[in-house]
Coordinates of C-alpha atoms in Angstrom, one line a residue:
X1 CA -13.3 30.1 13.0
X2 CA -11.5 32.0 10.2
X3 CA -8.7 29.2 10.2
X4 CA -11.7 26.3 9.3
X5 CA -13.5 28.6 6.7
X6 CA -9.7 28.3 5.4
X7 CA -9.3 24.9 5.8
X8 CA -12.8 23.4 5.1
X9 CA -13.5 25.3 2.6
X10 CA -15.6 23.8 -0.6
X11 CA -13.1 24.2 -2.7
X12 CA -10.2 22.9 -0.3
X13 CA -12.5 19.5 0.5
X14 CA -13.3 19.1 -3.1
X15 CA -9.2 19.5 -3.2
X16 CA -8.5 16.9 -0.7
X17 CA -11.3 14.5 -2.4
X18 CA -9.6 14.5 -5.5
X19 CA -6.3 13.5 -3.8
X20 CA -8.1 11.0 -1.5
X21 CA -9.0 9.3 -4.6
X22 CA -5.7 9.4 -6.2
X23 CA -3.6 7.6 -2.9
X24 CA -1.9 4.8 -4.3
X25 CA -2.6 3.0 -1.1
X26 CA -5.3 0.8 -2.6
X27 CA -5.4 -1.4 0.5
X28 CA -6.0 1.6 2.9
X29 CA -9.0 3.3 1.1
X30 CA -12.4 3.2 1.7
X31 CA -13.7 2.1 -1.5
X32 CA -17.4 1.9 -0.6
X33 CA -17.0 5.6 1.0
X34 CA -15.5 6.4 -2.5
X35 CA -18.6 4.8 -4.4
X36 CA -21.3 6.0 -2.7
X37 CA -20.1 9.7 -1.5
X38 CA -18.7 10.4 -5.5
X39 CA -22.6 9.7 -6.3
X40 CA -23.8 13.1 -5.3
X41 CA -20.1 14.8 -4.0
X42 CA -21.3 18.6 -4.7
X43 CA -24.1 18.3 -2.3
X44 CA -22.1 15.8 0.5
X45 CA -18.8 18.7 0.3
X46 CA -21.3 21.2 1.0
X47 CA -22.5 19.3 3.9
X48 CA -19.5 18.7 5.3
X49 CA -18.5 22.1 5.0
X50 CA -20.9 23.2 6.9
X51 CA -20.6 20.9 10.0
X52 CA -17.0 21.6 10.3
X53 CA -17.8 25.4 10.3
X54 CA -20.7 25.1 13.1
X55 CA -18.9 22.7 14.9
X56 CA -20.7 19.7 13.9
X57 CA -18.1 17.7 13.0
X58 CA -17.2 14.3 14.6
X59 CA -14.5 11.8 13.3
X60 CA -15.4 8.1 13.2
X61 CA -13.4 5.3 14.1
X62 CA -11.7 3.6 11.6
X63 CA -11.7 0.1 10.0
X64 CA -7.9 -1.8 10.9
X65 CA -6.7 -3.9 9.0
X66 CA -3.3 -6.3 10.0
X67 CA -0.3 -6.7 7.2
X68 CA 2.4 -9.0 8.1
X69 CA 6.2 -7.7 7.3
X70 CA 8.8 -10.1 6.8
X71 CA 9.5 -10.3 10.5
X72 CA 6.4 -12.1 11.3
X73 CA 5.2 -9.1 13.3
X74 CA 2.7 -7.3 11.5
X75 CA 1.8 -3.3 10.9
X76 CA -1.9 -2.2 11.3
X77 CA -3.5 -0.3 8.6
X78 CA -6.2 2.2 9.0
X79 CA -9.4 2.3 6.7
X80 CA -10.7 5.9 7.5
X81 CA -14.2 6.8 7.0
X82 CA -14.4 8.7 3.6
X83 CA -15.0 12.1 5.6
X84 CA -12.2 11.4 7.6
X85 CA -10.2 10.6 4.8
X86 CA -11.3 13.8 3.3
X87 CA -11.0 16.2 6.6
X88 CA -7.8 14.6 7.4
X89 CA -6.3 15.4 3.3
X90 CA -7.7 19.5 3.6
X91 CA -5.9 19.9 6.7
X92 CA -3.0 18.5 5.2
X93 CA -3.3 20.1 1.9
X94 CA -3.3 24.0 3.6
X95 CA -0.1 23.1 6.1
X96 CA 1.6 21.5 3.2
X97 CA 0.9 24.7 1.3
X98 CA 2.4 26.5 3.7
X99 CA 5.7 24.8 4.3
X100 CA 6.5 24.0 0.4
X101 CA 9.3 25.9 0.3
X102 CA 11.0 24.5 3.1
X103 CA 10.3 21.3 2.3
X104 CA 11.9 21.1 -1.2
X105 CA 14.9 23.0 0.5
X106 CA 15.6 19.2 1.2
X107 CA 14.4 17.4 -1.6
X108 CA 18.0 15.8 -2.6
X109 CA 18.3 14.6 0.5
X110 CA 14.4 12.7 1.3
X111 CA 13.0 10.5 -1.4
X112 CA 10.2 9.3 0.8
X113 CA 6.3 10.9 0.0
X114 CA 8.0 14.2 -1.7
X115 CA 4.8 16.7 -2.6
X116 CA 3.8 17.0 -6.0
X117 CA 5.0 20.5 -7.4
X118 CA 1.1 21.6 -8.0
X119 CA 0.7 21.6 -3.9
X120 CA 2.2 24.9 -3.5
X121 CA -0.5 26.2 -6.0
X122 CA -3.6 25.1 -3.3
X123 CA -6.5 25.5 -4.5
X124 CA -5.3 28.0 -7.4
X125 CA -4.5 24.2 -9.4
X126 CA -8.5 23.7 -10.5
X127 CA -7.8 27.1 -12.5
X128 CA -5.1 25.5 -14.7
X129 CA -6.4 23.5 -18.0
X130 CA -5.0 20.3 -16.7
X131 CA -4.4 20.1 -13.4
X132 CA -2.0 17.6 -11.7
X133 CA -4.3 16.9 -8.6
X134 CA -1.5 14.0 -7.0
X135 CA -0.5 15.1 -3.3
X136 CA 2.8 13.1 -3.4
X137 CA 5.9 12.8 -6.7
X138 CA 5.3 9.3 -8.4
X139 CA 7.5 6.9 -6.0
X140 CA 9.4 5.4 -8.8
X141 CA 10.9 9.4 -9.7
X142 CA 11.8 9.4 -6.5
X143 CA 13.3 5.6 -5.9
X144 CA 15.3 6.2 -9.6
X145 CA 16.6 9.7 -7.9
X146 CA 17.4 8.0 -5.1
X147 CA 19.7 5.0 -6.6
X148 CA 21.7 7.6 -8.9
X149 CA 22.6 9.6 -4.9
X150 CA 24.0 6.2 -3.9
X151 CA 26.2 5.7 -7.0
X152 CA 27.4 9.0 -7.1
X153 CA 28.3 8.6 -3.7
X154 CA 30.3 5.7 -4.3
X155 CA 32.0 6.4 -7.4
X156 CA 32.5 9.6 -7.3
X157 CA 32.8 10.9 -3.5
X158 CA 34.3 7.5 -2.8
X159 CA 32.8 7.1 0.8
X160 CA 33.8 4.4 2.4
X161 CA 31.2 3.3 5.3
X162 CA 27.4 3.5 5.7
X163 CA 25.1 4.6 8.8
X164 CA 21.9 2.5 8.1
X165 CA 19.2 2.3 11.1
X166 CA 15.3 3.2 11.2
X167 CA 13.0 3.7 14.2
X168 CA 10.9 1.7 16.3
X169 CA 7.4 1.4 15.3
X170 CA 7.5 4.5 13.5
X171 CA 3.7 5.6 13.1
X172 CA 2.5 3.6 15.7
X173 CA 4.9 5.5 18.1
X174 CA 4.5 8.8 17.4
X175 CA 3.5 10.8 20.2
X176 CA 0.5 13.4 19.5
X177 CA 2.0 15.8 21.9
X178 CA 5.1 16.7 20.1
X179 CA 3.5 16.5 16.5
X180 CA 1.2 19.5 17.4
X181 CA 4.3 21.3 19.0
X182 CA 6.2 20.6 15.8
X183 CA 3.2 21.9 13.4
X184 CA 2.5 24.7 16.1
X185 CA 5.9 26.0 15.2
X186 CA 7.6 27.7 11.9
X187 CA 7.8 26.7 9.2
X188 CA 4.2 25.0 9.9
X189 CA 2.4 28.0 11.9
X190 CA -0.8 25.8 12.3
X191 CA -3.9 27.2 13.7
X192 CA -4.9 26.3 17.2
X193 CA -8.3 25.1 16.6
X194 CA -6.6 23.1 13.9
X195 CA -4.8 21.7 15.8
X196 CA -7.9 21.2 18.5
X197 CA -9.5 19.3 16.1
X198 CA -6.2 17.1 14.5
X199 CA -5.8 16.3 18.3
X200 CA -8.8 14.1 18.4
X201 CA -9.3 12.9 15.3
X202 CA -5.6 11.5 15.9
X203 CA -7.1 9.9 19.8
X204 CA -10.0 8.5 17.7
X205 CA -7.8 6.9 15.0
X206 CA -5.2 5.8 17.2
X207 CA -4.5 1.9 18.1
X208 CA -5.6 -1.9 16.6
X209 CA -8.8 -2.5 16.2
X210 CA -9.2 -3.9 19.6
X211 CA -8.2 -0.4 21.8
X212 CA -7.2 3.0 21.2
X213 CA -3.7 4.4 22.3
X214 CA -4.6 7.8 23.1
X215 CA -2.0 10.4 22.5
X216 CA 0.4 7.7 20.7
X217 CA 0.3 7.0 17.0
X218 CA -1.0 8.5 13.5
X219 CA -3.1 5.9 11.4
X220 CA -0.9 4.0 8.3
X221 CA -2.4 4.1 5.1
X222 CA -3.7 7.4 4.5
X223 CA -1.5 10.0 2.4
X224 CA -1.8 12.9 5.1
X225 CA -0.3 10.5 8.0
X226 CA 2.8 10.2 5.4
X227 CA 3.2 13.6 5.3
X228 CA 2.9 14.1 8.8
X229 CA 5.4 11.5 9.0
X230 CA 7.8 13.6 7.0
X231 CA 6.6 16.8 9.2
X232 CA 7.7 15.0 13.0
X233 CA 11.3 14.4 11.0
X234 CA 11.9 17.8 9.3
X235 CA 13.9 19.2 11.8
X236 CA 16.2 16.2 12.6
X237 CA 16.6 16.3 8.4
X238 CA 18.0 20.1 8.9
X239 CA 19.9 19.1 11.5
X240 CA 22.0 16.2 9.7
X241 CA 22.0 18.2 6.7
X242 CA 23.3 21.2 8.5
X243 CA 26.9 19.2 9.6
X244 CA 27.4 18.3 5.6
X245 CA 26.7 14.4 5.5
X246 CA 26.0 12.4 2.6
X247 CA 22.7 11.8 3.9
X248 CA 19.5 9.8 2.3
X249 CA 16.2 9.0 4.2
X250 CA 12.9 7.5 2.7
X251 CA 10.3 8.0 5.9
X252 CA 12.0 6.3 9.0
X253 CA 14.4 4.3 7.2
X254 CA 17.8 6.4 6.7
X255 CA 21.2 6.5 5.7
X256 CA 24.4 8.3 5.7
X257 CA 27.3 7.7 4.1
X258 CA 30.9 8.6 5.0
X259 CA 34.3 8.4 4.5
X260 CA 35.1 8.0 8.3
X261 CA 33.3 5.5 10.9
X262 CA 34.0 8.8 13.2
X263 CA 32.0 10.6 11.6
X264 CA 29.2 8.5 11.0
X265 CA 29.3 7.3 15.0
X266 CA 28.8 11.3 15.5
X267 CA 26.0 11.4 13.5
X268 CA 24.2 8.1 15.0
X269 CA 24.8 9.7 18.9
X270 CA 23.0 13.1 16.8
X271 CA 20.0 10.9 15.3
X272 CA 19.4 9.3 18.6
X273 CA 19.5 12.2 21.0
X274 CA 17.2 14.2 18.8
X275 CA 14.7 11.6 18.5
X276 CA 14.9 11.2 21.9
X277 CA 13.7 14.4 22.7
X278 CA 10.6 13.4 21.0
X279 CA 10.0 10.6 22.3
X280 CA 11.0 8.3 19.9
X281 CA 13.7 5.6 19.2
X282 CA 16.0 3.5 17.1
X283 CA 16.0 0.0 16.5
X284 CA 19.1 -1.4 17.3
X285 CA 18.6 -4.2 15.5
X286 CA 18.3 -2.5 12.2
X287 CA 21.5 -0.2 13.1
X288 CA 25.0 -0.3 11.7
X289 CA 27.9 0.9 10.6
X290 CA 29.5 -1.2 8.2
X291 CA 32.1 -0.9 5.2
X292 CA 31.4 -0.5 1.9
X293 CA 33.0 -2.9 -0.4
X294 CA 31.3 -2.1 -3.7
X295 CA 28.5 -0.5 -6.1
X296 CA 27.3 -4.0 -6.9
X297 CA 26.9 -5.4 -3.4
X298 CA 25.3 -1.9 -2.3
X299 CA 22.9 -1.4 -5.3
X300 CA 21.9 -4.8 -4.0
X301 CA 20.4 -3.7 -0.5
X302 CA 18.4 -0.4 -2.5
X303 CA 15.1 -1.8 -1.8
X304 CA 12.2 0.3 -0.4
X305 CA 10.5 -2.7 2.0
X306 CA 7.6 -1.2 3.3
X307 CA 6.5 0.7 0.0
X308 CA 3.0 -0.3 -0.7
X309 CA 2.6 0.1 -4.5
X310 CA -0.8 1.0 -6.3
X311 CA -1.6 -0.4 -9.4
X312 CA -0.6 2.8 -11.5
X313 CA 2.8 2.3 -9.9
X314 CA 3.2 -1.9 -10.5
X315 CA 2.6 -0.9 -14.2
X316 CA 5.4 1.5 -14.2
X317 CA 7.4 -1.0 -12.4
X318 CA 6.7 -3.7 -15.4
X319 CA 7.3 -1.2 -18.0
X320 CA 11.0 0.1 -16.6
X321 CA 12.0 -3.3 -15.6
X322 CA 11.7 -4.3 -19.2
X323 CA 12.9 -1.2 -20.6
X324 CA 16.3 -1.9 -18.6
X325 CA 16.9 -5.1 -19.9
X326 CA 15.0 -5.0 -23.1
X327 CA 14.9 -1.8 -25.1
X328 CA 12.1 0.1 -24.5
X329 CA 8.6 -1.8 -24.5
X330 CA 6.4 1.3 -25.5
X331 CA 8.6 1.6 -28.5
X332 CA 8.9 -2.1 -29.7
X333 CA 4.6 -1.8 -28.8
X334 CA 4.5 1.1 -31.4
X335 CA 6.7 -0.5 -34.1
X336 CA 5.5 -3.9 -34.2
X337 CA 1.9 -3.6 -35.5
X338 CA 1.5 -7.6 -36.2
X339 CA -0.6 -9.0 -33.5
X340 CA 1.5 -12.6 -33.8
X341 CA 4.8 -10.5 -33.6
X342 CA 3.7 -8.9 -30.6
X343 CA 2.6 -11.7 -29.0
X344 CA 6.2 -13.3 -30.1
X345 CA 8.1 -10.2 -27.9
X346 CA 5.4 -11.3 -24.8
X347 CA 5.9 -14.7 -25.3
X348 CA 10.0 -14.2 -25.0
X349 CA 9.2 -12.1 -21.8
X350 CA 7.0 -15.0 -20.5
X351 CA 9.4 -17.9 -21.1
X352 CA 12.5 -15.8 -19.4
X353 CA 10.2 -15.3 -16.5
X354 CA 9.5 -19.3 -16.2
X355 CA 13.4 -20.1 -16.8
X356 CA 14.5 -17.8 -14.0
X357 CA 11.9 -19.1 -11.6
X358 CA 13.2 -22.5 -12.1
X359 CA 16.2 -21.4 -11.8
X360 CA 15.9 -20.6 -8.4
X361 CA 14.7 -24.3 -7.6
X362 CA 15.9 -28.0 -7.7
X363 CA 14.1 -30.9 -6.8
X364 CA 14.7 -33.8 -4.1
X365 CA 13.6 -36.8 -3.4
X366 CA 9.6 -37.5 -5.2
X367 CA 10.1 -34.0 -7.1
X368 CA 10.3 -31.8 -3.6
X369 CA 11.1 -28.2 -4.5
X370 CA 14.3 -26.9 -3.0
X371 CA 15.3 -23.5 -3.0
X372 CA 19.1 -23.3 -4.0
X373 CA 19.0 -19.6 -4.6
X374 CA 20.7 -18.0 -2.4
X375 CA 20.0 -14.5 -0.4
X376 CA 16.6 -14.5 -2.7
X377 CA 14.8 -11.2 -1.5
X378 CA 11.1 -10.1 -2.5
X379 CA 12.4 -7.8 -5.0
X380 CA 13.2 -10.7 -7.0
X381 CA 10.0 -12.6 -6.4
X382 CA 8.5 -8.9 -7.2
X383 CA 10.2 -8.7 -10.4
X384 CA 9.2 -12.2 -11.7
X385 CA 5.7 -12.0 -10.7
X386 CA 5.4 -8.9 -12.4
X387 CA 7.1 -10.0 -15.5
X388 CA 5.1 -13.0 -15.6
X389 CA 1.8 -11.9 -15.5
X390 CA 2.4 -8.9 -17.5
X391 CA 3.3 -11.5 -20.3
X392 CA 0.2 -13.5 -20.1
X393 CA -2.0 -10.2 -20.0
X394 CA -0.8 -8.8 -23.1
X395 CA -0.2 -12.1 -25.0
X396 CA -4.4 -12.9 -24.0
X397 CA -4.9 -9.7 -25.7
X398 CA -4.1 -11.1 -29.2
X399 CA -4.3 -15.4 -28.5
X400 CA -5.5 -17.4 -26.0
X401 CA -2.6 -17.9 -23.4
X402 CA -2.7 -20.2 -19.7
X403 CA -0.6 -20.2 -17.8
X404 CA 1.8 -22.8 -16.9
X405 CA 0.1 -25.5 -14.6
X406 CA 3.5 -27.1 -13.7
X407 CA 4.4 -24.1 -12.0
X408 CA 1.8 -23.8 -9.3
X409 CA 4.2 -25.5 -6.6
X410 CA 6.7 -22.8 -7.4
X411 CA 4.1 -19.8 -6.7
X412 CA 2.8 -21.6 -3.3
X413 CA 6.3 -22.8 -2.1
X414 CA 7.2 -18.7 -2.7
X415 CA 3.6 -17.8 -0.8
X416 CA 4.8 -20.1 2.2
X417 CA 8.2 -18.8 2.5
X418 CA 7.4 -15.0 1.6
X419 CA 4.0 -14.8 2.9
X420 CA 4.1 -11.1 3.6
X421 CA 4.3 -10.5 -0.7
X422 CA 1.2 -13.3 -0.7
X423 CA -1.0 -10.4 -2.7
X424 CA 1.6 -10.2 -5.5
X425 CA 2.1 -14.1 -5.5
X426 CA -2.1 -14.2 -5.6
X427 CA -2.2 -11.8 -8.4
X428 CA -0.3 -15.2 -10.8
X429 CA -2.3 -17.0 -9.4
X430 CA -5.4 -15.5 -10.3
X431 CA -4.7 -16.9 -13.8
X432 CA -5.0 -20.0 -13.2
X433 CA -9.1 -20.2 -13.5
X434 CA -10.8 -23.8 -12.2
X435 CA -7.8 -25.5 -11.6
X436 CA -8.6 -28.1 -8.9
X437 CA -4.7 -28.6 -7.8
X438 CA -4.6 -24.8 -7.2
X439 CA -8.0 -24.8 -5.4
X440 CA -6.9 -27.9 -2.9
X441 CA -3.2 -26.3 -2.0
X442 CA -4.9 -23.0 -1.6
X443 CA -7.2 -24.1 1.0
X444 CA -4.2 -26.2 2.5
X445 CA -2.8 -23.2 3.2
X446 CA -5.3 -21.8 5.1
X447 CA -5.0 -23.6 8.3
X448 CA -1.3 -22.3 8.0
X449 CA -1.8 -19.2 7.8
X450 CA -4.3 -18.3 10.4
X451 CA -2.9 -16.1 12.5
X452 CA -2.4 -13.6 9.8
X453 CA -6.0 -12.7 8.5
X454 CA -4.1 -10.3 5.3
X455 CA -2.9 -13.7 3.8
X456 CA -6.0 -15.6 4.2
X457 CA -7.8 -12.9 2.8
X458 CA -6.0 -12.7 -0.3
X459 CA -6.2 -16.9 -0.8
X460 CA -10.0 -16.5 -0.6
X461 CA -10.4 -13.9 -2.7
X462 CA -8.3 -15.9 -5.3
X463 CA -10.3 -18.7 -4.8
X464 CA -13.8 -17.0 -5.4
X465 CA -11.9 -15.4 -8.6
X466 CA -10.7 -18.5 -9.6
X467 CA -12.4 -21.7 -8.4
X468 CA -15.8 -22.9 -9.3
X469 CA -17.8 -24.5 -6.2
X470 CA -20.7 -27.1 -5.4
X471 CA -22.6 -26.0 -3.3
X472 CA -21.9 -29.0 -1.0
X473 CA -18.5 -26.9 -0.8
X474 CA -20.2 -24.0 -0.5
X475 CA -22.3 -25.5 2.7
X476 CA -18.9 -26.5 4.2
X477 CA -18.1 -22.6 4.0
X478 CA -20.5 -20.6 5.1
X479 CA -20.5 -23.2 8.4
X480 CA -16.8 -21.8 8.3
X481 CA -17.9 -18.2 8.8
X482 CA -18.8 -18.6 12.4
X483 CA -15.5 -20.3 13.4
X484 CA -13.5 -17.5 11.2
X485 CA -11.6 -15.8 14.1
X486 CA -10.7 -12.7 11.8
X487 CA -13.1 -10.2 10.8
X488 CA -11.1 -9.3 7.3
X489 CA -10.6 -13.6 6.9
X490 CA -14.3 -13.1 7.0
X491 CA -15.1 -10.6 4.5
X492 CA -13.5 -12.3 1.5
X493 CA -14.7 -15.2 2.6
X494 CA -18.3 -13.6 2.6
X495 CA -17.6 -12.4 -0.7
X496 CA -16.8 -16.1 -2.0
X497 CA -20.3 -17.0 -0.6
X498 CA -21.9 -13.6 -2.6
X499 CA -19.8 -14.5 -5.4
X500 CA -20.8 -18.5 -6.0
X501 CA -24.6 -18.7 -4.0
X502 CA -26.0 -21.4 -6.5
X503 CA -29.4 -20.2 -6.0
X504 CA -31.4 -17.3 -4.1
X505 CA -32.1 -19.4 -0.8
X506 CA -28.3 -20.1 -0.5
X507 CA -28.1 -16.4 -0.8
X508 CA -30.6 -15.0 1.3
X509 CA -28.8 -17.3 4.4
X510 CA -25.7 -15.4 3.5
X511 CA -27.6 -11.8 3.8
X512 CA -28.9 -13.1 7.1
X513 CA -25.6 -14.0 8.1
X514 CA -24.1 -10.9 7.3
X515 CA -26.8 -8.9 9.1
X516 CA -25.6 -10.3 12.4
X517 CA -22.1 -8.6 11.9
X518 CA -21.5 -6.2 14.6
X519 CA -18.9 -4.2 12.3
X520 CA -20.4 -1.4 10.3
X521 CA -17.2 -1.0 7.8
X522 CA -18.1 -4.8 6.5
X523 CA -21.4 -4.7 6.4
X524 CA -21.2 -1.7 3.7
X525 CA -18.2 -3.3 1.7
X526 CA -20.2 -6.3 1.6
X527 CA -23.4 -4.1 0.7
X528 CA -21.5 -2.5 -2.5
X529 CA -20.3 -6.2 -3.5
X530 CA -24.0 -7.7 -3.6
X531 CA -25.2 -4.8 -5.6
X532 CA -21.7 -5.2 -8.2
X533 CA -22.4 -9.2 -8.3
X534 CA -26.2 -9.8 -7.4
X535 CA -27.5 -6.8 -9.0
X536 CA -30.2 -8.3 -11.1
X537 CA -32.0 -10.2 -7.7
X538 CA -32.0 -7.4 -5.1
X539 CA -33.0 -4.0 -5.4
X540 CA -30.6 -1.9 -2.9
X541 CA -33.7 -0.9 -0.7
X542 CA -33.9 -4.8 -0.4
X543 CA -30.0 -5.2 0.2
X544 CA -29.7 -2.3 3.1
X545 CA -33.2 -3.8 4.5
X546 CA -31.2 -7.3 4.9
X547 CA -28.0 -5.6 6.5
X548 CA -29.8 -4.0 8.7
X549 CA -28.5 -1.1 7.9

């Protein structure tokens, strides 16, 4: 037990709390765990401690939650119980600890969940004034890093082909087996118990929301899996790195550039054998070798896909996307003191954004949009979003601003054709308050989109945030929730009934509705949205009494 009081100590949960809450995975944390285990988090570490130590402690299964990827297929999520969340980070925090040194060995050469330089401190950080507490180098450092490898590359090494391939269902396929061999092993040295108890947390996370996969897979979302992620591939990054290639990867997606297709063939038969020996694979869809014929064209394909940003980083993303174009925004901010000058520089920003959406559009016959723009990718559609509603925030500071109404067809034609960005394409749209045009295409889309619960989520929540409701609508809806196939279709639909109950009879059929759930995860997230919205009509004791909780 000397290994727990090691990793489960006070200080290292109270350590892995304070980076549980700083994961930039918004959609993956438990933000009712968060709420309510914050309240009185001296006394609940404690606790926790303590059934680790005697033995007490048993893992929950988590909340999944499915996200489409441009493919149509979609990548399952995990929402772990706080404690998990928390038990999962300590252990991660110690073996992290352990390996710095190694790990930054190869830091020019992996630009994928790179630990924060305060990680090799451990718990020694909470004795510094300030304390960075982040587990993982802001992603933008990294992605900035990572662009300035490929130009050099080019223009300077003058490499003339690319390796670009990934693996098959990365997470999902790793096997449990060979991660604990890997962290039994230098540079990791974990503890045996440790890994006793990873081991079935991993079994009880494992799988959709509908079955376990035991021994295969470690959950997506939380910050520890991403490190583990990096763990399973540390010794195929020594290996590559050991014959000399230009070599880039950011989690299972990788690169290598060479001056000889030889060469890179050579290292492809490496990848694959290796990763065969651990039971993993390649897609061979997503592999190549191919030529490359310039900067432009290759600075074109630098695009993270599956990055997941947090708010923190779409707000550095705004600010560096202007600074590249326009000067530096914090600066012209600072000069310009006039509130009608600053909402002049917004107002600029806003209008560019509007041209080059157009832009990417013409019209057919009775005004159909057509999209002329060729090879548009998400970045693009990121970009513009971003820009867009970054304007009309800023501009609303200092004058009332709404937003284009003529544009609406744009943003849903873009939600149709790009559904997996839907939540950036929502986040316009969430501007456009009691617009009935909006509110009828939104719930036009619905039907269309029923097979991916993530999408209809976000158009309810938009429409709750949005839309006003009579409560003849508001009938129609809550007869919905019994032929809403999709648990997480369901909760923000649930919230839209919370949100708009005209009255406290309407209100109390909801809470009796919601007290039939069968899943414990929505019944709490719904729990800590009464008591945000409704908390002038129910005391909780009342609310947790109706949940049957």
């Amino acid at each position: 037990m000397d290994a727990f009081k090691k990793y489960f100590s006070f200080d290292n949960l109270l350590l892995a709390w304070e980076r549980v809450i700083r994961s930039n995975d918004r959609l993956a944390k438990n933000q009712f765990g968060i709420r309510t285990y914050g309240n009185e988090l001296e006394t609940n570490l404690e606790r926790l401690s303590e059934q680790l130590l005697k033995g007490n402690y048993t893992p929950h299964r988590p909340f999944k939650i499915y996200v489409p990827k441009a493919s149509g297929m979609q990548r399952t999520k995990s929402v772990l119980h706080i404690e998990d969340d928390i038990v999962f980070q300590a252990i991660a925090n110690i073996i992290a600890q352990n390996c710095y040194e190694e790990f930054t060995d190869n830091e020019d050469f992996i630009f994928g969940s790179i630990l924060n330089d305060e990680v090799k401190e451990g718990t020694k950080v909470f004795e510094k004034g300030d304390p960075d507490l982040f587990f993982f180098k802001p992603y933008m450092r990294l992605y900035n890093r990572f662009a300035s490898s490929v130009n050099k590359a080019i223009l300077v090494d003058k490499v003339k082909y690319k390796l670009e391939t990934d693996i098959t269902g990365f997470f999902d396929s790793i096997p449990h087996y060979n991660l604990l061999q890997i962290l039994s092993k230098p540079p990791f040295n974990t503890e045996d118990e440790i890994l006793n108890l990873l081991a079935q947390c991993l079994n009880l996370w494992s799988g959709t929301r509908e079955s376990m996969t035991p021994g295969i897979g470690i959950p997506q979302g939380p910050q520890a899996s991403s490190f583990l992620a990096n763990v399973v591939l540390h010794n195929l990054d020594d290996l590559i790195i050991g014959e000399g290639h230009t070599y880039y990867r950011y989690m299972d997606d990788i690169r290598i550039y060479g001056h000889e297709e030889e060469e890179l063939l050579k290292a492809l038969v490496q990848i694959d054998k290796y990763l065969k020996s651990i039971a993993l694979s390649l897609n061979s869809k997503k592999t190549s070798i191919e030529r490359v014929e310039s900067l432009e064209e290759e600075q074109s394909t630098i695009k993270l896909l599956d990055y997941d940003e947090g708010e923190e980083n779409e707000a550095i993303n705004e600010f560096q996307k202007f600074a590249e174009q326009d000067g530096n925004v914090e600066e012209i901010r600072i000069t310009i003191t006039d509130p009608k000058q600053i909402a002049v520089v917004w107002k600029q920003q806003l209008f560019e954004a509007e041209l080059e959406l157009k832009s990417w559009f013409s019209k057919g016959e009775e005004g159909k949009l057509i999209l002329e723009k060729e090879g548009l990718d998400e970045g693009e559609i990121r970009e513009v979003s971003y820009r867009y509603r970054t304007a009309l925030r800023e501009i609303n500071e200092f004058e009332e601003c709404q937003p284009d109404e003529s544009l609406i067809p744009y943003w849903l034609f873009l939600m149709r054709k790009f559904f997996w960005k839907a939540e950036h394409l929502c986040w316009v749209l969430n501007f456009y308050s009691e617009n009935t045009q909006l509110k009828r295409l939104l719930f036009d889309l619905l039907p269309r989109f029923e097979i991916y619960e993530w999408v209809c989520h976000q158009i309810y929540m938009t429409l709750s945030l949005t839309q006003e409701f009579s409560k003849k609508e508001l009938k129609a809806l809550f007869q919905q929730l019994s032929k809403e196939p999709s648990v997480y279709s369901k909760l923000a639909l649930f919230k839209l009934l919370i949100y708009h109950a005209p009255d406290k009879q309407f209100f109390t059929s909801v809470l009796r509705a919601i007290k039939k759930e069968d899943d414990i995860y929505i019944k709490k997230e719904l729990l800590a949205y009464c008591q945000q919205k409704r908390e002038n009509e129910f005391t909780m004791e009342e609310l947790i009494e109706s949940f049957g909780l």
